[in-house]
Amino acid sequence: MTLSGEELRALLARLEGRGYKAYQEIKGRYELGWFTLLIDRVQPDPYAPPSRLRVRLPMARAGLPPDLYANRVRRLALEDFLLRSFWGALGRSSRGGPGEGYLRVERPSQAVLERSAVMVGPEAVEVRLWAGLPARGRSILGRVAAKLLLEELPRVVEEGLLYANLDARALARQVDLIEDVEAIRAALPERGLVAFVGDGSILPRRSGVDDRPLSAEEAVPFQAPPSLRVAFSVPHGGQVTGLGIPRGITLVVGGGYHGKSTLLRALEVGVYPHIPGDGREYVVTLPSAVKIRAEDGRYISAVDISNFMADLPSGDDTREFSTLNASGSTSQAANIVEALEAGAELLLVDEDTSATNFMIRDARMQRLVSREREPITPFLDRVQDLKRAGVSSILVLGGSGDYFDVADCVLMMESYRPQEVTAQAREVARALPTGRKGEERHPYTPPRVRAPLPWPGGGGEGGEERIKVRASGQLQIGRAESDLSAVAQLVEEGQLRAVGEAVGILLSWADGRRTVRELLAELEAKLEERGLDYLSPYPRGDLARPRRFEIAAALNRLRGLRFRPVR
Ligand code: ADP
Ligand code: MG
């Protein structure tokens, strides 16, 4: 049944002063003249999670030029823009205590992601939001609620969504930019590149807790070294020049505090486009790039780390290695193998977050501690095998020159300015041989493929597990935990929520036969076809699209989930 705005007003007036539970009566659908309001769920009391609403604005009303959503990339950029403008319009009306109620929408990060908060469809723009319905104590404040839903909300919809009220130039700029960036991303492979960093980019952030760019006075803009400068012609921006990082093995060297980690961080999040003004708009990384780090303490189940580890003192078989409490080196090895299993084609490694004994073992250490007593084959001795298997690496390494022997490209950061020093590094490698011996116990063998075993709780989709996320990056599925706090390429809490739901679904599919890769591919196909709503039985506005790598990361870290090698 559909009611009018006036009927909603009358209903709320009737509820004035009644017990909070009576708010349940407003659940339903309302035609507010020029848009539709759906009240999907009403909170049971003032302190419960807020009520869930949807606004549906017909496209004819929104007045958005079709050119802004002519393809998927443009539509996502438009949706992101509308969410930000809606959020901005709400912000100006921020309210006080429970006596006034409030409206809220998911807050976006600097990245442009597919989200469930705003969706542009052929017929309507849909916005999903929350309302804290006003009360005094536990009594309904119906007239205040009417103001919130019938005055405040229409004002925000008008200001935040109607094309006539938007900054049309900024909107076109964002949509065009994202399309340009995705054109560069799509062209990377044919140019033999794994990443691009545009000239003039501002990579450093204001602080560890503020992701906005460092101010123009303080930041040194990025400038590509001439020998590695490439140019892309993009559909809207003409020519964009910058650093092209070639396929293969790239080292980023340089003194401490010269901007190495800042560059790598930009490449990590460069798998996502960013909004105009972020400073990293033209930092574009292969979509299959995965940050690799040591993560001691993590859970591992049946991962084939035998290319990196063998003959452990515990006697464990490293072809199917499991632990409740990984060491730095075994966790880093497992992180690599799991990334490859999910389809990674570029590994991003920073010395700051690596296990030293996993990265290097120098000649003197080889002399003192014989190879028989060292289970680890360091990454140095496998990075070229990975390259031959089609997997590139970008390594930040200020501390070890042993990698000069295997590097295809060496970048030196000097006062935040990159120089190419590949030839000099080769010269150094010739003049000062390391004297170390390769420590491979056997030729590189593609890691064994795994399948998750059935999950006792049954999982999501039909299963009964409760899925919860915490801002710190913890996911809880039933009673089991998956700790994603070290997974660097989750940039919004909405992604973490979506990862949680995705894992719930994968658990319901797990049968001990279908491999991780097959399960991820199937889920991804569903997400392509049905969008984020596939992840939830009811419409919710707090999801953002994660990559397959982060979904895999959550599955792999779920304590108690067991895997079995299938070949
Ligand atoms: P490294 O990894 O080489 O030790 P970092 O990347 O951690 O160095 O950078 C050190 C400091 O310099 C950080 O505070 C960072 O924000 C700042 N920084 C990095 N790049 C720039 C830049 N282009 N302009 C100004 N400051 C920068
Ligand atoms: Mg560093």
Coordinates of C-alpha atoms and ligand atoms in Angstrom, one line a residue:
M1 CA 0.0 0.0 0.0
T2 CA 1.3 3.4 -0.9
L3 CA 0.5 6.5 1.2
S4 CA 1.0 10.2 0.5
G5 CA 3.2 12.6 2.4
E6 CA 0.1 14.1 4.0
E7 CA -1.0 10.7 5.2
L8 CA 2.5 10.1 6.7
R9 CA 2.2 13.4 8.4
A10 CA -1.2 12.5 9.8
L11 CA 0.1 9.1 10.9
L12 CA 3.1 10.7 12.7
A13 CA 0.8 13.2 14.4
R14 CA -1.3 10.4 15.7
L15 CA 1.7 8.6 17.1
E16 CA 2.8 11.7 19.0
G17 CA 3.6 10.7 22.6
R18 CA 3.0 7.0 22.2
G19 CA 5.5 4.3 23.1
Y20 CA 8.4 3.9 20.7
K21 CA 7.2 0.5 19.4
A22 CA 4.3 2.3 17.7
Y23 CA 6.8 3.7 15.2
Q24 CA 6.5 0.3 13.5
E25 CA 3.4 1.6 11.9
I26 CA 5.3 3.9 9.6
K27 CA 7.0 1.0 7.8
G28 CA 5.9 1.2 4.2
R29 CA 6.0 3.2 1.0
Y30 CA 5.2 6.9 0.5
E31 CA 4.8 9.0 -2.6
L32 CA 6.2 12.4 -1.5
G33 CA 5.2 14.2 -4.7
W34 CA 8.4 14.1 -6.7
F35 CA 10.2 11.1 -5.0
T36 CA 9.3 7.9 -3.3
L37 CA 10.3 7.2 0.3
L38 CA 10.5 3.5 1.4
I39 CA 10.7 2.9 5.1
D40 CA 12.1 -0.7 5.1
R41 CA 12.8 -1.3 8.7
V42 CA 11.9 0.6 11.8
Q43 CA 14.2 0.5 14.9
P44 CA 12.5 -1.1 17.9
D45 CA 13.8 1.5 20.4
P46 CA 15.7 4.8 20.4
Y47 CA 19.0 3.1 21.1
A48 CA 18.8 0.3 18.6
P49 CA 20.6 0.6 15.2
P50 CA 18.8 3.3 13.2
S51 CA 15.8 2.7 10.9
R52 CA 16.5 1.9 7.3
L53 CA 15.1 4.1 4.5
R54 CA 15.4 4.3 0.8
V55 CA 14.7 7.3 -1.4
R56 CA 13.8 6.7 -5.0
L57 CA 14.0 9.6 -7.3
P58 CA 12.8 9.1 -10.9
M59 CA 15.5 9.8 -13.5
A60 CA 13.2 12.3 -15.2
R61 CA 13.1 14.3 -12.0
A62 CA 16.8 14.0 -11.3
G63 CA 17.5 15.5 -14.7
L64 CA 20.9 13.8 -15.0
P65 CA 22.2 13.8 -18.6
P66 CA 22.4 10.2 -19.8
D67 CA 25.9 10.8 -21.0
L68 CA 26.9 10.7 -17.3
Y69 CA 25.9 7.1 -17.0
A70 CA 26.5 5.9 -20.5
N71 CA 28.7 3.0 -19.4
R72 CA 29.5 1.2 -16.2
V73 CA 32.6 3.2 -15.3
R74 CA 30.8 6.5 -15.8
R75 CA 27.8 5.3 -13.8
L76 CA 30.0 4.3 -10.9
A77 CA 31.7 7.7 -10.9
L78 CA 28.3 9.4 -11.0
E79 CA 27.0 7.3 -8.1
D80 CA 30.1 8.2 -6.1
F81 CA 29.6 11.9 -6.8
L82 CA 25.9 11.8 -5.9
L83 CA 26.8 10.0 -2.6
R84 CA 29.3 12.8 -1.8
S85 CA 26.8 15.5 -2.6
F86 CA 24.0 13.8 -0.7
W87 CA 26.4 13.4 2.3
G88 CA 27.4 17.1 2.0
A89 CA 23.8 18.2 1.9
L90 CA 23.1 16.1 5.0
G91 CA 26.1 17.4 6.8
R92 CA 24.8 21.0 6.8
S93 CA 21.8 19.8 8.7
S94 CA 23.7 17.8 11.4
R95 CA 21.5 17.5 14.4
G96 CA 21.7 17.2 18.1
G97 CA 20.4 14.6 20.6
P98 CA 17.8 11.8 20.3
G99 CA 15.1 14.5 20.8
E100 CA 15.8 15.7 17.2
G101 CA 16.5 12.6 15.3
Y102 CA 18.9 12.4 12.5
L103 CA 19.5 11.2 8.9
R104 CA 22.7 9.5 7.9
V105 CA 24.3 8.0 4.8
E106 CA 27.5 5.9 4.5
R107 CA 30.5 8.1 4.4
P108 CA 32.8 7.5 1.4
S109 CA 36.6 7.5 1.5
Q110 CA 38.9 9.2 -1.1
A111 CA 38.4 6.1 -3.3
V112 CA 35.7 5.8 -5.9
L113 CA 34.1 2.4 -5.4
E114 CA 31.0 0.6 -6.3
R115 CA 28.7 1.1 -3.3
S116 CA 25.2 0.2 -2.3
A117 CA 24.4 3.6 -0.8
V118 CA 23.6 5.3 -4.2
M119 CA 22.5 3.4 -7.3
V120 CA 21.6 4.9 -10.6
G121 CA 19.3 2.7 -12.5
P122 CA 17.4 3.1 -15.8
E123 CA 14.3 4.5 -14.0
A124 CA 15.5 6.0 -10.8
V125 CA 18.3 7.1 -8.5
E126 CA 18.1 5.1 -5.3
V127 CA 19.7 6.3 -2.1
R128 CA 19.8 4.1 1.0
L129 CA 20.1 5.9 4.3
W130 CA 19.4 5.6 8.0
A131 CA 17.1 7.6 10.2
G132 CA 17.4 7.9 14.0
L133 CA 13.7 8.4 14.8
P134 CA 13.2 11.1 17.5
A135 CA 11.9 10.4 20.9
R136 CA 11.7 11.9 24.4
G137 CA 12.7 9.1 26.7
R138 CA 10.7 6.3 25.0
S139 CA 7.9 8.4 23.7
I140 CA 7.5 9.2 20.1
L141 CA 8.1 12.7 18.9
G142 CA 5.8 12.4 15.9
R143 CA 5.9 16.1 14.8
V144 CA 9.7 16.2 15.0
A145 CA 9.8 13.0 12.9
A146 CA 7.5 14.6 10.4
K147 CA 9.9 17.5 10.1
L148 CA 12.8 15.1 9.6
L149 CA 11.1 12.9 7.0
L150 CA 8.9 15.4 5.2
E151 CA 11.0 18.6 5.3
E152 CA 14.6 17.8 6.0
L153 CA 14.8 14.7 3.7
P154 CA 13.2 16.4 0.7
R155 CA 15.5 19.4 1.1
V156 CA 18.6 17.0 1.2
V157 CA 17.3 15.1 -1.9
E158 CA 16.7 18.4 -3.7
E159 CA 20.1 19.8 -2.8
G160 CA 22.1 16.6 -3.1
L161 CA 20.6 14.8 -6.1
L162 CA 18.8 17.2 -8.5
Y163 CA 21.2 17.9 -11.4
A164 CA 20.1 21.5 -11.5
N165 CA 21.5 22.0 -8.0
L166 CA 24.8 20.1 -8.5
D167 CA 28.1 21.5 -9.6
A168 CA 27.8 20.3 -13.1
R169 CA 31.4 21.1 -14.0
A170 CA 32.8 19.2 -11.0
L171 CA 30.5 16.3 -11.8
A172 CA 31.6 16.1 -15.4
R173 CA 35.2 16.4 -14.3
Q174 CA 34.9 13.5 -11.9
V175 CA 33.1 11.2 -14.4
D176 CA 35.5 12.0 -17.2
L177 CA 38.5 11.6 -14.9
I178 CA 37.5 8.1 -13.7
E179 CA 36.9 7.1 -17.3
D180 CA 40.4 8.4 -18.2
V181 CA 42.0 6.5 -15.3
E182 CA 40.2 3.3 -16.2
A183 CA 41.4 3.7 -19.8
I184 CA 45.0 3.9 -18.5
R185 CA 44.4 0.8 -16.4
A186 CA 43.1 -1.1 -19.3
A187 CA 46.1 -0.1 -21.4
L188 CA 48.8 -1.0 -18.9
P189 CA 49.3 -4.6 -20.1
E190 CA 49.7 -3.8 -23.8
R191 CA 52.3 -1.2 -22.8
G192 CA 54.2 -3.8 -20.8
L193 CA 53.5 -1.8 -17.6
V194 CA 52.3 -2.8 -14.2
A195 CA 51.7 0.7 -12.8
F196 CA 51.6 4.3 -13.7
V197 CA 52.2 7.4 -11.5
G198 CA 51.2 10.7 -13.2
D199 CA 53.5 13.7 -13.1
G200 CA 52.3 16.2 -10.6
S201 CA 50.7 13.6 -8.3
I202 CA 50.7 14.4 -4.6
L203 CA 51.4 11.1 -2.9
P204 CA 51.9 11.9 0.8
R205 CA 48.9 12.2 3.1
R206 CA 48.2 14.7 5.8
S207 CA 48.7 12.2 8.6
G208 CA 48.3 8.5 9.4
V209 CA 44.7 9.1 10.3
D210 CA 43.9 11.7 7.6
D211 CA 43.9 10.4 4.1
R212 CA 43.6 13.8 2.4
P213 CA 46.7 15.0 0.5
L214 CA 49.5 16.9 2.3
S215 CA 49.1 20.6 1.6
A216 CA 50.6 22.0 -1.6
E217 CA 53.2 24.0 0.3
E218 CA 54.5 20.9 2.0
A219 CA 54.3 18.3 -0.6
V220 CA 56.8 17.7 -3.4
P221 CA 54.8 16.8 -6.5
F222 CA 55.8 13.6 -8.2
Q223 CA 58.0 13.9 -11.3
A224 CA 58.9 10.8 -13.4
P225 CA 62.6 10.3 -14.3
P226 CA 63.0 11.0 -18.0
S227 CA 64.2 7.5 -18.8
L228 CA 61.0 6.0 -17.5
R229 CA 58.5 8.6 -18.6
V230 CA 55.6 7.4 -20.6
A231 CA 52.5 9.2 -22.0
F232 CA 49.0 8.0 -22.3
S233 CA 46.3 9.6 -24.6
V234 CA 43.1 9.5 -22.6
P235 CA 39.6 10.1 -23.9
H236 CA 39.0 13.4 -22.0
G237 CA 42.3 14.6 -20.6
G238 CA 44.4 14.6 -23.7
Q239 CA 48.0 13.5 -22.9
V240 CA 48.9 12.3 -19.4
T241 CA 52.6 11.8 -18.7
G242 CA 54.3 10.0 -15.8
L243 CA 56.3 7.1 -14.5
G244 CA 55.6 3.8 -16.2
I245 CA 56.7 0.9 -14.0
P246 CA 57.6 -2.0 -16.3
R247 CA 56.6 -5.6 -15.9
G248 CA 59.3 -7.7 -14.1
I249 CA 61.2 -6.9 -10.9
T250 CA 61.4 -3.3 -9.8
L251 CA 63.3 -2.1 -6.7
V252 CA 62.6 1.2 -5.0
V253 CA 65.7 2.2 -3.1
G254 CA 66.9 5.3 -1.3
G255 CA 67.7 6.7 2.1
G256 CA 65.3 6.5 5.0
Y257 CA 62.5 9.2 4.9
H258 CA 62.9 9.8 1.2
G259 CA 59.4 8.8 0.3
K260 CA 59.7 5.1 -0.7
S261 CA 56.9 3.8 1.5
T262 CA 54.7 6.7 0.4
L263 CA 55.1 5.7 -3.2
L264 CA 54.4 2.1 -2.5
R265 CA 51.3 3.0 -0.5
A266 CA 50.0 5.0 -3.4
L267 CA 50.5 2.0 -5.7
E268 CA 48.6 -0.2 -3.2
V269 CA 45.6 1.9 -3.3
G270 CA 46.1 2.7 -7.0
V271 CA 44.0 -0.4 -7.7
Y272 CA 41.1 1.9 -7.0
P273 CA 40.4 5.2 -8.7
H274 CA 40.4 8.4 -6.5
I275 CA 38.3 11.5 -6.5
P276 CA 39.6 14.7 -8.1
G277 CA 41.8 16.6 -5.7
D278 CA 43.0 13.5 -3.9
G279 CA 46.5 13.9 -5.4
R280 CA 46.6 10.2 -6.5
E281 CA 44.1 10.6 -9.3
Y282 CA 46.6 9.3 -11.8
V283 CA 48.2 6.6 -9.8
V284 CA 47.0 3.5 -11.6
T285 CA 48.0 0.0 -10.7
L286 CA 47.1 -3.3 -12.2
P287 CA 43.8 -4.5 -10.7
S288 CA 45.5 -7.7 -9.7
A289 CA 48.2 -6.1 -7.5
V290 CA 48.4 -7.4 -4.0
K291 CA 50.3 -6.0 -1.0
I292 CA 52.4 -8.6 0.7
R293 CA 53.6 -8.4 4.2
A294 CA 54.6 -10.4 7.2
E295 CA 51.7 -11.0 9.5
D296 CA 52.9 -13.1 12.4
G297 CA 50.2 -14.7 14.5
R298 CA 47.8 -15.3 11.6
Y299 CA 45.9 -18.5 10.9
I300 CA 47.0 -20.7 8.0
S301 CA 45.4 -23.8 6.6
A302 CA 47.0 -26.3 4.2
V303 CA 48.9 -23.7 2.2
D304 CA 51.7 -25.0 -0.1
I305 CA 54.6 -22.8 0.9
S306 CA 57.2 -25.4 -0.2
N307 CA 58.8 -23.0 -2.6
F308 CA 59.8 -20.9 0.3
M309 CA 60.1 -23.3 3.2
A310 CA 61.1 -26.9 3.7
D311 CA 62.4 -29.1 6.4
L312 CA 60.9 -27.3 9.3
P313 CA 62.3 -28.3 12.7
S314 CA 58.7 -29.3 13.6
G315 CA 58.7 -31.8 10.7
D316 CA 55.5 -30.2 9.3
D317 CA 54.9 -30.8 5.6
T318 CA 55.2 -27.4 3.9
R319 CA 53.2 -28.7 0.9
E320 CA 50.2 -28.3 3.1
F321 CA 51.3 -26.0 5.9
S322 CA 48.8 -25.2 8.7
T323 CA 49.2 -23.2 11.9
L324 CA 47.2 -21.3 14.4
N325 CA 50.1 -18.9 15.0
A326 CA 52.3 -18.2 12.0
S327 CA 55.8 -16.7 12.2
G328 CA 56.8 -13.6 10.3
S329 CA 58.4 -15.6 7.5
T330 CA 55.8 -18.3 7.1
S331 CA 53.0 -15.7 7.2
Q332 CA 54.7 -13.8 4.4
A333 CA 55.2 -16.9 2.4
A334 CA 51.5 -17.9 2.8
N335 CA 50.4 -14.4 1.9
I336 CA 52.2 -14.7 -1.4
V337 CA 50.9 -18.2 -2.2
E338 CA 47.3 -17.2 -1.3
A339 CA 47.6 -14.1 -3.4
L340 CA 48.7 -16.2 -6.4
E341 CA 45.9 -18.6 -5.8
A342 CA 43.4 -15.7 -6.1
G343 CA 45.1 -14.5 -9.3
A344 CA 47.7 -11.9 -8.3
E345 CA 49.9 -10.7 -11.1
L346 CA 51.8 -8.0 -9.2
L347 CA 53.2 -8.3 -5.7
L348 CA 53.9 -5.1 -3.7
V349 CA 56.4 -5.5 -0.8
D350 CA 57.8 -3.0 1.6
E351 CA 60.8 -3.7 3.8
D352 CA 59.1 -1.9 6.6
T353 CA 56.5 -4.6 6.9
S354 CA 58.5 -7.7 5.8
A355 CA 60.3 -10.4 7.7
T356 CA 64.0 -9.8 7.0
N357 CA 64.8 -13.5 7.0
F358 CA 62.2 -14.1 4.4
M359 CA 63.6 -11.3 2.1
I360 CA 67.3 -12.0 2.3
R361 CA 70.1 -14.3 3.6
D362 CA 73.5 -12.9 2.9
A363 CA 76.8 -14.7 2.2
R364 CA 78.1 -14.3 5.8
M365 CA 74.9 -15.8 7.2
Q366 CA 75.1 -18.6 4.7
R367 CA 78.6 -19.4 5.9
L368 CA 77.7 -19.4 9.6
V369 CA 74.3 -21.1 9.4
S370 CA 74.4 -23.9 6.9
R371 CA 71.6 -24.3 4.4
E372 CA 70.6 -27.6 6.0
R373 CA 69.7 -25.7 9.2
E374 CA 67.8 -23.0 7.4
P375 CA 64.3 -24.0 6.2
I376 CA 63.7 -20.7 4.4
T377 CA 64.4 -20.1 0.7
P378 CA 64.4 -16.3 0.7
F379 CA 62.2 -14.4 -1.7
L380 CA 65.4 -13.2 -3.4
D381 CA 65.9 -16.7 -4.8
R382 CA 62.2 -17.0 -6.0
V383 CA 61.4 -13.6 -7.3
Q384 CA 62.7 -14.5 -10.8
D385 CA 60.8 -17.8 -10.8
L386 CA 57.6 -15.7 -10.1
K387 CA 58.5 -13.4 -12.9
R388 CA 58.8 -16.4 -15.3
A389 CA 55.4 -17.5 -14.1
G390 CA 54.0 -14.0 -15.1
V391 CA 54.0 -12.4 -11.7
S392 CA 55.8 -9.0 -11.3
S393 CA 57.2 -7.5 -8.1
I394 CA 57.7 -4.0 -6.8
L395 CA 60.0 -4.1 -3.8
V396 CA 60.9 -1.2 -1.4
L397 CA 64.3 -2.1 -0.1
G398 CA 66.6 0.5 1.3
G399 CA 68.6 -2.1 3.2
S400 CA 69.8 -4.8 0.9
G401 CA 71.8 -4.5 -2.3
D402 CA 71.6 -8.3 -2.9
Y403 CA 68.5 -7.7 -5.0
F404 CA 70.6 -5.7 -7.6
D405 CA 71.4 -9.1 -9.2
V406 CA 67.7 -9.9 -9.9
A407 CA 66.2 -6.4 -10.6
D408 CA 65.0 -5.3 -14.0
C409 CA 64.5 -1.8 -12.9
V410 CA 65.9 0.2 -10.0
L411 CA 64.3 3.5 -8.9
M412 CA 66.0 5.6 -6.3
M413 CA 63.9 8.1 -4.2
E414 CA 65.9 11.2 -3.5
S415 CA 64.1 13.9 -1.5
Y416 CA 60.8 12.5 -2.8
R417 CA 62.0 12.6 -6.4
P418 CA 62.5 9.3 -8.2
Q419 CA 65.6 8.7 -10.3
E420 CA 66.3 5.7 -12.5
V421 CA 69.6 4.0 -11.3
T422 CA 69.2 0.6 -13.0
A423 CA 72.6 0.9 -14.8
Q424 CA 74.4 2.1 -11.7
A425 CA 72.9 -0.8 -9.7
R426 CA 74.1 -3.3 -12.3
E427 CA 77.6 -1.7 -12.2
V428 CA 77.6 -2.1 -8.4
A429 CA 76.5 -5.7 -8.7
R430 CA 79.3 -6.4 -11.1
A431 CA 82.0 -4.7 -9.0
L432 CA 80.9 -6.2 -5.7
P433 CA 79.6 -9.7 -6.2
T434 CA 77.6 -10.8 -3.1
G435 CA 79.3 -14.3 -2.9
R436 CA 76.0 -15.8 -1.9
K437 CA 74.6 -19.0 -3.3
G438 CA 71.1 -19.6 -4.4
E439 CA 69.1 -21.6 -1.8
E440 CA 66.4 -23.2 -3.8
R441 CA 65.9 -26.8 -2.7
H442 CA 64.1 -27.6 -5.9
P443 CA 63.0 -25.8 -9.0
Y444 CA 59.9 -23.6 -8.5
T445 CA 56.7 -25.6 -8.7
P446 CA 53.3 -24.0 -9.0
P447 CA 51.8 -24.2 -5.5
R448 CA 49.1 -26.8 -5.0
V449 CA 45.5 -25.7 -5.4
R450 CA 43.1 -25.9 -2.4
A451 CA 39.5 -26.3 -1.6
P452 CA 37.8 -25.2 1.6
L453 CA 36.1 -28.0 3.5
P454 CA 32.4 -27.7 4.5
W455 CA 31.9 -25.1 7.3
P456 CA 30.1 -26.6 10.3
G457 CA 28.0 -23.5 10.8
G458 CA 26.7 -23.6 7.2
G459 CA 27.7 -20.1 6.3
G460 CA 25.5 -17.2 5.0
E461 CA 22.9 -17.5 2.2
G462 CA 20.6 -20.0 4.0
G463 CA 23.2 -20.7 6.7
E464 CA 22.5 -19.4 10.2
E465 CA 25.8 -17.6 10.9
R466 CA 25.8 -14.1 12.3
I467 CA 28.3 -11.9 10.5
K468 CA 29.7 -8.9 12.3
V469 CA 32.5 -6.5 11.5
R470 CA 34.5 -4.2 13.7
A471 CA 36.2 -1.0 12.5
S472 CA 39.6 -2.4 13.5
G473 CA 39.3 -4.9 10.7
Q474 CA 38.0 -7.9 12.6
L475 CA 35.4 -10.0 11.0
Q476 CA 33.3 -12.4 13.1
I477 CA 31.4 -15.3 11.5
G478 CA 29.4 -17.1 14.0
R479 CA 32.0 -17.7 16.8
A480 CA 34.9 -17.7 14.4
E481 CA 37.2 -14.7 13.8
S482 CA 39.0 -13.6 10.7
D483 CA 41.5 -10.8 11.3
L484 CA 41.9 -8.5 8.3
S485 CA 43.6 -5.7 10.2
A486 CA 46.9 -6.4 8.2
V487 CA 45.1 -6.5 4.8
A488 CA 46.2 -3.2 3.3
Q489 CA 43.9 -2.9 0.3
L490 CA 40.6 -2.7 2.2
V491 CA 40.0 1.0 2.2
E492 CA 36.4 1.4 3.4
E493 CA 34.4 -0.3 6.2
G494 CA 31.7 -1.0 3.6
Q495 CA 34.2 -3.3 1.8
L496 CA 34.8 -5.1 5.1
R497 CA 31.0 -5.6 5.5
A498 CA 30.7 -6.9 2.0
V499 CA 33.7 -9.2 2.5
G500 CA 31.9 -10.6 5.6
E501 CA 28.8 -11.4 3.6
A502 CA 30.8 -12.8 0.7
V503 CA 32.6 -15.1 3.0
G504 CA 29.3 -16.3 4.5
I505 CA 28.1 -17.2 1.0
L506 CA 31.4 -18.9 0.1
L507 CA 31.2 -21.0 3.3
S508 CA 27.7 -22.2 2.2
W509 CA 29.2 -23.3 -1.1
A510 CA 32.3 -25.0 0.4
D511 CA 32.3 -28.7 -0.2
G512 CA 35.9 -29.8 -0.1
R513 CA 36.0 -30.1 -3.9
R514 CA 35.5 -26.7 -5.4
T515 CA 38.7 -24.8 -5.3
V516 CA 39.2 -21.3 -3.8
R517 CA 39.7 -20.0 -7.3
E518 CA 36.5 -21.5 -8.6
L519 CA 34.5 -20.2 -5.7
L520 CA 35.9 -16.7 -6.1
A521 CA 35.2 -16.7 -9.9
E522 CA 31.6 -17.8 -9.3
L523 CA 31.0 -15.2 -6.6
E524 CA 32.5 -12.5 -8.8
A525 CA 30.3 -13.5 -11.7
K526 CA 27.3 -13.1 -9.4
L527 CA 28.4 -9.7 -8.3
E528 CA 28.9 -8.6 -11.9
E529 CA 25.4 -9.8 -12.7
R530 CA 23.4 -8.8 -9.7
G531 CA 25.5 -6.1 -8.1
L532 CA 26.2 -5.7 -4.3
D533 CA 22.5 -6.6 -3.5
Y534 CA 23.5 -10.2 -4.2
L535 CA 25.3 -10.2 -0.9
S536 CA 22.3 -9.3 1.2
P537 CA 18.8 -10.7 1.6
Y538 CA 17.4 -7.1 2.2
P539 CA 18.4 -3.7 0.7
R540 CA 21.2 -2.2 2.6
G541 CA 23.2 1.0 2.0
D542 CA 26.4 0.1 3.8
L543 CA 28.3 -2.1 1.4
A544 CA 31.2 -1.3 -0.9
R545 CA 32.6 -3.7 -3.5
P546 CA 35.7 -5.6 -2.4
R547 CA 38.2 -7.2 -4.8
R548 CA 38.5 -11.0 -5.0
F549 CA 41.8 -10.8 -3.2
E550 CA 40.3 -9.3 0.0
I551 CA 37.5 -11.8 -0.1
A552 CA 40.1 -14.6 -0.4
A553 CA 42.1 -13.0 2.4
A554 CA 39.1 -13.1 4.7
L555 CA 38.4 -16.8 3.9
N556 CA 42.0 -17.7 4.3
R557 CA 42.2 -16.1 7.8
L558 CA 39.0 -17.5 9.1
R559 CA 40.1 -19.5 12.2
G560 CA 38.7 -23.0 12.1
L561 CA 38.0 -23.1 8.4
R562 CA 40.1 -26.0 7.0
F563 CA 41.3 -26.4 3.4
R564 CA 42.5 -29.4 1.6
P565 CA 44.9 -29.6 -1.4
V566 CA 43.1 -31.0 -4.4
R567 CA 46.0 -31.2 -6.8
Ligands
ADP1 P1 60.8 6.0 3.5 O1 59.9 4.9 3.3 O2 61.7 6.3 2.3 O3 61.5 6.0 4.8 P2 58.3 7.6 3.7 O4 57.6 7.3 2.5 O5 57.8 6.9 5.0 O6 59.9 7.4 3.6 O7 58.2 9.1 3.9 C1 58.8 9.8 5.0 C2 58.0 11.1 5.3 O8 58.0 12.0 4.2 C3 56.5 10.8 5.5 O9 56.1 11.6 6.6 C4 55.8 11.3 4.3 O10 54.5 11.7 4.5 C5 56.7 12.4 3.8 N1 56.7 12.4 2.3 C6 56.7 11.4 1.4 N2 56.6 11.8 0.2 C7 56.6 13.2 0.2 C8 56.5 14.2 -0.8 N3 56.4 13.9 -2.1 N4 56.5 15.5 -0.4 C9 56.5 15.8 0.9 N5 56.6 14.9 1.9 C10 56.6 13.6 1.6
MG2 MG 59.6 3.2 4.5

